[in-house]
GROMACS .gro file of C-alpha atoms in nm:
model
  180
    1UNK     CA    1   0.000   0.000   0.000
    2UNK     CA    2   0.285   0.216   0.062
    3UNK     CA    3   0.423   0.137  -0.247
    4UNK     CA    4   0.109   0.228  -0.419
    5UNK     CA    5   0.025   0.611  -0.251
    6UNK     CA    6   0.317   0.691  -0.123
    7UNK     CA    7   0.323   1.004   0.099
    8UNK     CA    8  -0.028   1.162  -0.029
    9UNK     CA    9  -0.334   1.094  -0.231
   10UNK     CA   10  -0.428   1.356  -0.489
   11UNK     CA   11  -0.263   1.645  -0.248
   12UNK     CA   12  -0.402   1.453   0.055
   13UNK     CA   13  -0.152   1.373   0.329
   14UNK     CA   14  -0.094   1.001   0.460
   15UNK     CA   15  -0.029   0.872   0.771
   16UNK     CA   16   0.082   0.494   0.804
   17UNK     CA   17   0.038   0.353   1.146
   18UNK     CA   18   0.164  -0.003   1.142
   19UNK     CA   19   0.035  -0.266   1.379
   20UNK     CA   20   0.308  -0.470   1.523
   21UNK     CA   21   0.060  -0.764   1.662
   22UNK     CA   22  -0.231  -0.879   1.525
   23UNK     CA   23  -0.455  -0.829   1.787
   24UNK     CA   24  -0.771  -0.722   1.661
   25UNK     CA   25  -0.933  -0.426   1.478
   26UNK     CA   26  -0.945  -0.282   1.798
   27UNK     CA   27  -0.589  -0.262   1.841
   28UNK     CA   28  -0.514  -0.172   1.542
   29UNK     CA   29  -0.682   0.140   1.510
   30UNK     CA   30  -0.550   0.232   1.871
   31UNK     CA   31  -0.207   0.255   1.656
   32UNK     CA   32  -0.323   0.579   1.458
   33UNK     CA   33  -0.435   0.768   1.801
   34UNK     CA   34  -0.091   0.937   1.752
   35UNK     CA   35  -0.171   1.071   1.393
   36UNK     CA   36  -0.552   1.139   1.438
   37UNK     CA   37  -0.705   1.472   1.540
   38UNK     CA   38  -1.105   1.479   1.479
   39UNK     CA   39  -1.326   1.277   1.329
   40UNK     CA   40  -1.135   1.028   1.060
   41UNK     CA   41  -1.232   0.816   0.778
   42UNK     CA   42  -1.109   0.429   0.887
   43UNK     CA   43  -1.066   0.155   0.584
   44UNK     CA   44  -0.982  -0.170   0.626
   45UNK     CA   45  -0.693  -0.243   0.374
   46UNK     CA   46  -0.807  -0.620   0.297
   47UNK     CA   47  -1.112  -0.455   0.177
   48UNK     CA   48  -1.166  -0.326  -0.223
   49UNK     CA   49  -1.486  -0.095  -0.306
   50UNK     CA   50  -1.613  -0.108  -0.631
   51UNK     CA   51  -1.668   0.288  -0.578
   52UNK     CA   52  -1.650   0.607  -0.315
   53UNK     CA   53  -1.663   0.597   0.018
   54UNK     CA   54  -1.767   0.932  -0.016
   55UNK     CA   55  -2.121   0.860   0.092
   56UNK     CA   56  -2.006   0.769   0.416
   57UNK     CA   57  -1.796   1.066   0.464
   58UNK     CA   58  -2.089   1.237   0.369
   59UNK     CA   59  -2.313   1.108   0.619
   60UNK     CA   60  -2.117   1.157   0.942
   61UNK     CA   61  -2.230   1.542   0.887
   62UNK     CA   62  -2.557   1.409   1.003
   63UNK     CA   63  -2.447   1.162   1.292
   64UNK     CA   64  -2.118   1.099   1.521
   65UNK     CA   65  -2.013   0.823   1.365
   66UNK     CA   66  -2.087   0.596   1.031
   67UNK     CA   67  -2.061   0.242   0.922
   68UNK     CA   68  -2.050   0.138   0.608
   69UNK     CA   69  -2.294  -0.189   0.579
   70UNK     CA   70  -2.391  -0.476   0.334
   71UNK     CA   71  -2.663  -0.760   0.443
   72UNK     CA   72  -2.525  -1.119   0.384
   73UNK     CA   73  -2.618  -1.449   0.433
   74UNK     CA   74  -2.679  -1.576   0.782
   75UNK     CA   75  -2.372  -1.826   0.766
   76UNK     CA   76  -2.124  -1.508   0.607
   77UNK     CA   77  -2.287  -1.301   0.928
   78UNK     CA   78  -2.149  -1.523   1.182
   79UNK     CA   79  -1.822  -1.446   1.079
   80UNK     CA   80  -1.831  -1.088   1.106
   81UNK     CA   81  -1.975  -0.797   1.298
   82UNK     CA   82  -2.336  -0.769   1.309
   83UNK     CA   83  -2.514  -0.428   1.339
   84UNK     CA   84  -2.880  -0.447   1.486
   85UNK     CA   85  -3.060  -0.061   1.339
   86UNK     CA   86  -3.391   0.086   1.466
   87UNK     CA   87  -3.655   0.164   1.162
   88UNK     CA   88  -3.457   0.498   1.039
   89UNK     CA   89  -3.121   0.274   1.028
   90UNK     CA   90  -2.957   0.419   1.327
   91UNK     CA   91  -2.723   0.152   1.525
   92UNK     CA   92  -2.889   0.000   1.826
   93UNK     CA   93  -2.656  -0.269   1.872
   94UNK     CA   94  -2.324  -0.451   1.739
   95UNK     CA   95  -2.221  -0.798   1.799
   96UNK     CA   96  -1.872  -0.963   1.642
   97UNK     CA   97  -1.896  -1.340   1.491
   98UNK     CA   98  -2.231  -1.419   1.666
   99UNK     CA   99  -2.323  -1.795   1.649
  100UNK     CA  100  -2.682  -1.682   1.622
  101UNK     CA  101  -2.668  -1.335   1.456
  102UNK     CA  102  -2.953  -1.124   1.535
  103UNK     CA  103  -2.965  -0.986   1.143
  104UNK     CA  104  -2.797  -1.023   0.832
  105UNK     CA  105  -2.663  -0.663   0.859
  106UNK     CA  106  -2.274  -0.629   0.850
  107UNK     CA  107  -1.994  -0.405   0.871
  108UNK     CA  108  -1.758  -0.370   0.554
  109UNK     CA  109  -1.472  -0.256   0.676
  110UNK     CA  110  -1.526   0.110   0.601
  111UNK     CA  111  -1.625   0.370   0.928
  112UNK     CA  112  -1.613   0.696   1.011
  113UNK     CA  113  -1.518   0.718   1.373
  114UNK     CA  114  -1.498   1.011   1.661
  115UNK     CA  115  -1.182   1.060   1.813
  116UNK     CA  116  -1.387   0.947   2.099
  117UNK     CA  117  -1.313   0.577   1.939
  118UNK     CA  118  -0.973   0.539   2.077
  119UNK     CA  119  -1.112   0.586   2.462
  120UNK     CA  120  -1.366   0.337   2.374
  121UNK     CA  121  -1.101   0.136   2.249
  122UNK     CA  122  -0.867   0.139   2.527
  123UNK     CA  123  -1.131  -0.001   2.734
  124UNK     CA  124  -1.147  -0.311   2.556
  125UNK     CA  125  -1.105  -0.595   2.694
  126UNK     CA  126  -0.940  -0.944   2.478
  127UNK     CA  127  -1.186  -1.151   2.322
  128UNK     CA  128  -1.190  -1.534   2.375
  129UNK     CA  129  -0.925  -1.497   2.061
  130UNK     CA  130  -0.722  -1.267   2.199
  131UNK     CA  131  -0.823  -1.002   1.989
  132UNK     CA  132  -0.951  -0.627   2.083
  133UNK     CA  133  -1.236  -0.605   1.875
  134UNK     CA  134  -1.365  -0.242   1.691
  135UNK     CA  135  -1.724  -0.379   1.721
  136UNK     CA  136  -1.713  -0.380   2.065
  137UNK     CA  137  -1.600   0.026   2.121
  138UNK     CA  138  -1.802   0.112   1.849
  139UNK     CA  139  -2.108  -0.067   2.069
  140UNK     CA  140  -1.995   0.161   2.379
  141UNK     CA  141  -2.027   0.454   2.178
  142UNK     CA  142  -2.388   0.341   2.116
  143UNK     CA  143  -2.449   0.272   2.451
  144UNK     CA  144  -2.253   0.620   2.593
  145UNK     CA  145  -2.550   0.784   2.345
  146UNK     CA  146  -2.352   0.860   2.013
  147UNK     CA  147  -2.540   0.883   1.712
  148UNK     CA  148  -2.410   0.588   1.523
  149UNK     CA  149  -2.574   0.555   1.110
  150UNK     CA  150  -2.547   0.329   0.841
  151UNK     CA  151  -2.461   0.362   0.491
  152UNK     CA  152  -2.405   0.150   0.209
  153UNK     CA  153  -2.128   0.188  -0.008
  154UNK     CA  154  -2.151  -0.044  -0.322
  155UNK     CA  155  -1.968  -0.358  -0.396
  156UNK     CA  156  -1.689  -0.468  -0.252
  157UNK     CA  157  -1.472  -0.784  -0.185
  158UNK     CA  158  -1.271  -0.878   0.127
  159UNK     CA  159  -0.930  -0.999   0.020
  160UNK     CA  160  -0.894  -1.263   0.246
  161UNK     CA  161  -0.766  -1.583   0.045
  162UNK     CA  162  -0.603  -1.587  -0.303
  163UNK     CA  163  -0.912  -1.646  -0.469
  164UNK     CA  164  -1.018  -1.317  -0.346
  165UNK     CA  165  -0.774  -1.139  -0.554
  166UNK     CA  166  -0.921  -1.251  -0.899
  167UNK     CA  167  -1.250  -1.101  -0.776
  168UNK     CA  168  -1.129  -0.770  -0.633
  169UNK     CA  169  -0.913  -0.728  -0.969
  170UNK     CA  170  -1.287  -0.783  -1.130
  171UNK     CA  171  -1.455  -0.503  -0.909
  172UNK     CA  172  -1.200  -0.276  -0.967
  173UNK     CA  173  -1.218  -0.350  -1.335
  174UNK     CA  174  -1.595  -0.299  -1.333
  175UNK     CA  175  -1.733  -0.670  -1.334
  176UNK     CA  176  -2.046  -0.683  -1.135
  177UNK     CA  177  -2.135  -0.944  -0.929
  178UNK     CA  178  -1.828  -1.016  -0.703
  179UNK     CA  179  -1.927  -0.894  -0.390
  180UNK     CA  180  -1.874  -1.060  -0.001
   0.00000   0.00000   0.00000
């Protein structure tokens, strides 16, 4: 990735923040505290959007925080995190890997997060895993009152396995149909 953007992106600045141990979203965004002043956009990197995340940037003008969301298969939501919404698609709830998820309603990797976020974050506590998970902080936020929305983004494909890449190289190259 560094390779790719370099220092900036079309006149934007970049910040790396490398995470030394894999121990969970959670963790990992707790490395970019240093670099972070306001509200920021957060993107998974194993993650490829057929399009802008724009509309989520857009929507945090409206809320305190955003979450980019696709619904999936009951079996694909038990391996993720699982947002419960009241009727106007605010978050109520958030659950990571569920065995019975309470909807088909999942994160995709792409949020726009509070500063606030990296309190919530310290908090955390190791999952059964080991892992400090985002799902969880972003869940205190709910509960502390923050106004936590939904958006969907468009297509996209988590690059998990090498199979994965074929189909990300097809989103970006405008093939429909390869979402996960």
């Amino acid at each position: 990735m560094v390779d790719r953007f370099g220092d900036a992106f079309e006149g934007v600045p970049i910040t790396y923040a490398h995470q030394r141990e894999r121990l969970g979203l959670g963790h990992a965004v707790l490395q970019a505290e240093p670099h972070v002043d306001g509200t920021f956009l957060l993107v998974n990197g194993d993650n490829v959007f057929a399009g802008s995340v724009a509309p989520a940037v857009e929507a945090v003008a409206e809320a305190d925080a955003v979450l980019a969301v696709e619904e999936v298969s009951p079996e694909v939501a038990a391996t993720t995190g699982v947002i419960e919404t009241d009727e106007v698609g605010r978050v109520t709830g958030i659950v990571e890997k569920p065995a019975e998820p309470p909807s088909t309603l999942v994160t995709t990797g792409c949020y726009v997060l509070p500063e606030d976020v990296f309190h919530a974050c310290a908090l955390l506590r190791p999952s059964a895993e080991g892992e400090y998970q985002l799902s969880e902080a972003v869940g205190l936020l709910v509960r502390a009152g923050y106004e936590v929305e939904t958006v969907r983004v468009g297509e996209r494909v988590n690059v998990n396995i090498p199979d994965d890449i074929e189909r990300a190289s097809g989103l970006v190259r405008g093939e429909s149909g390869t979402s996960s």
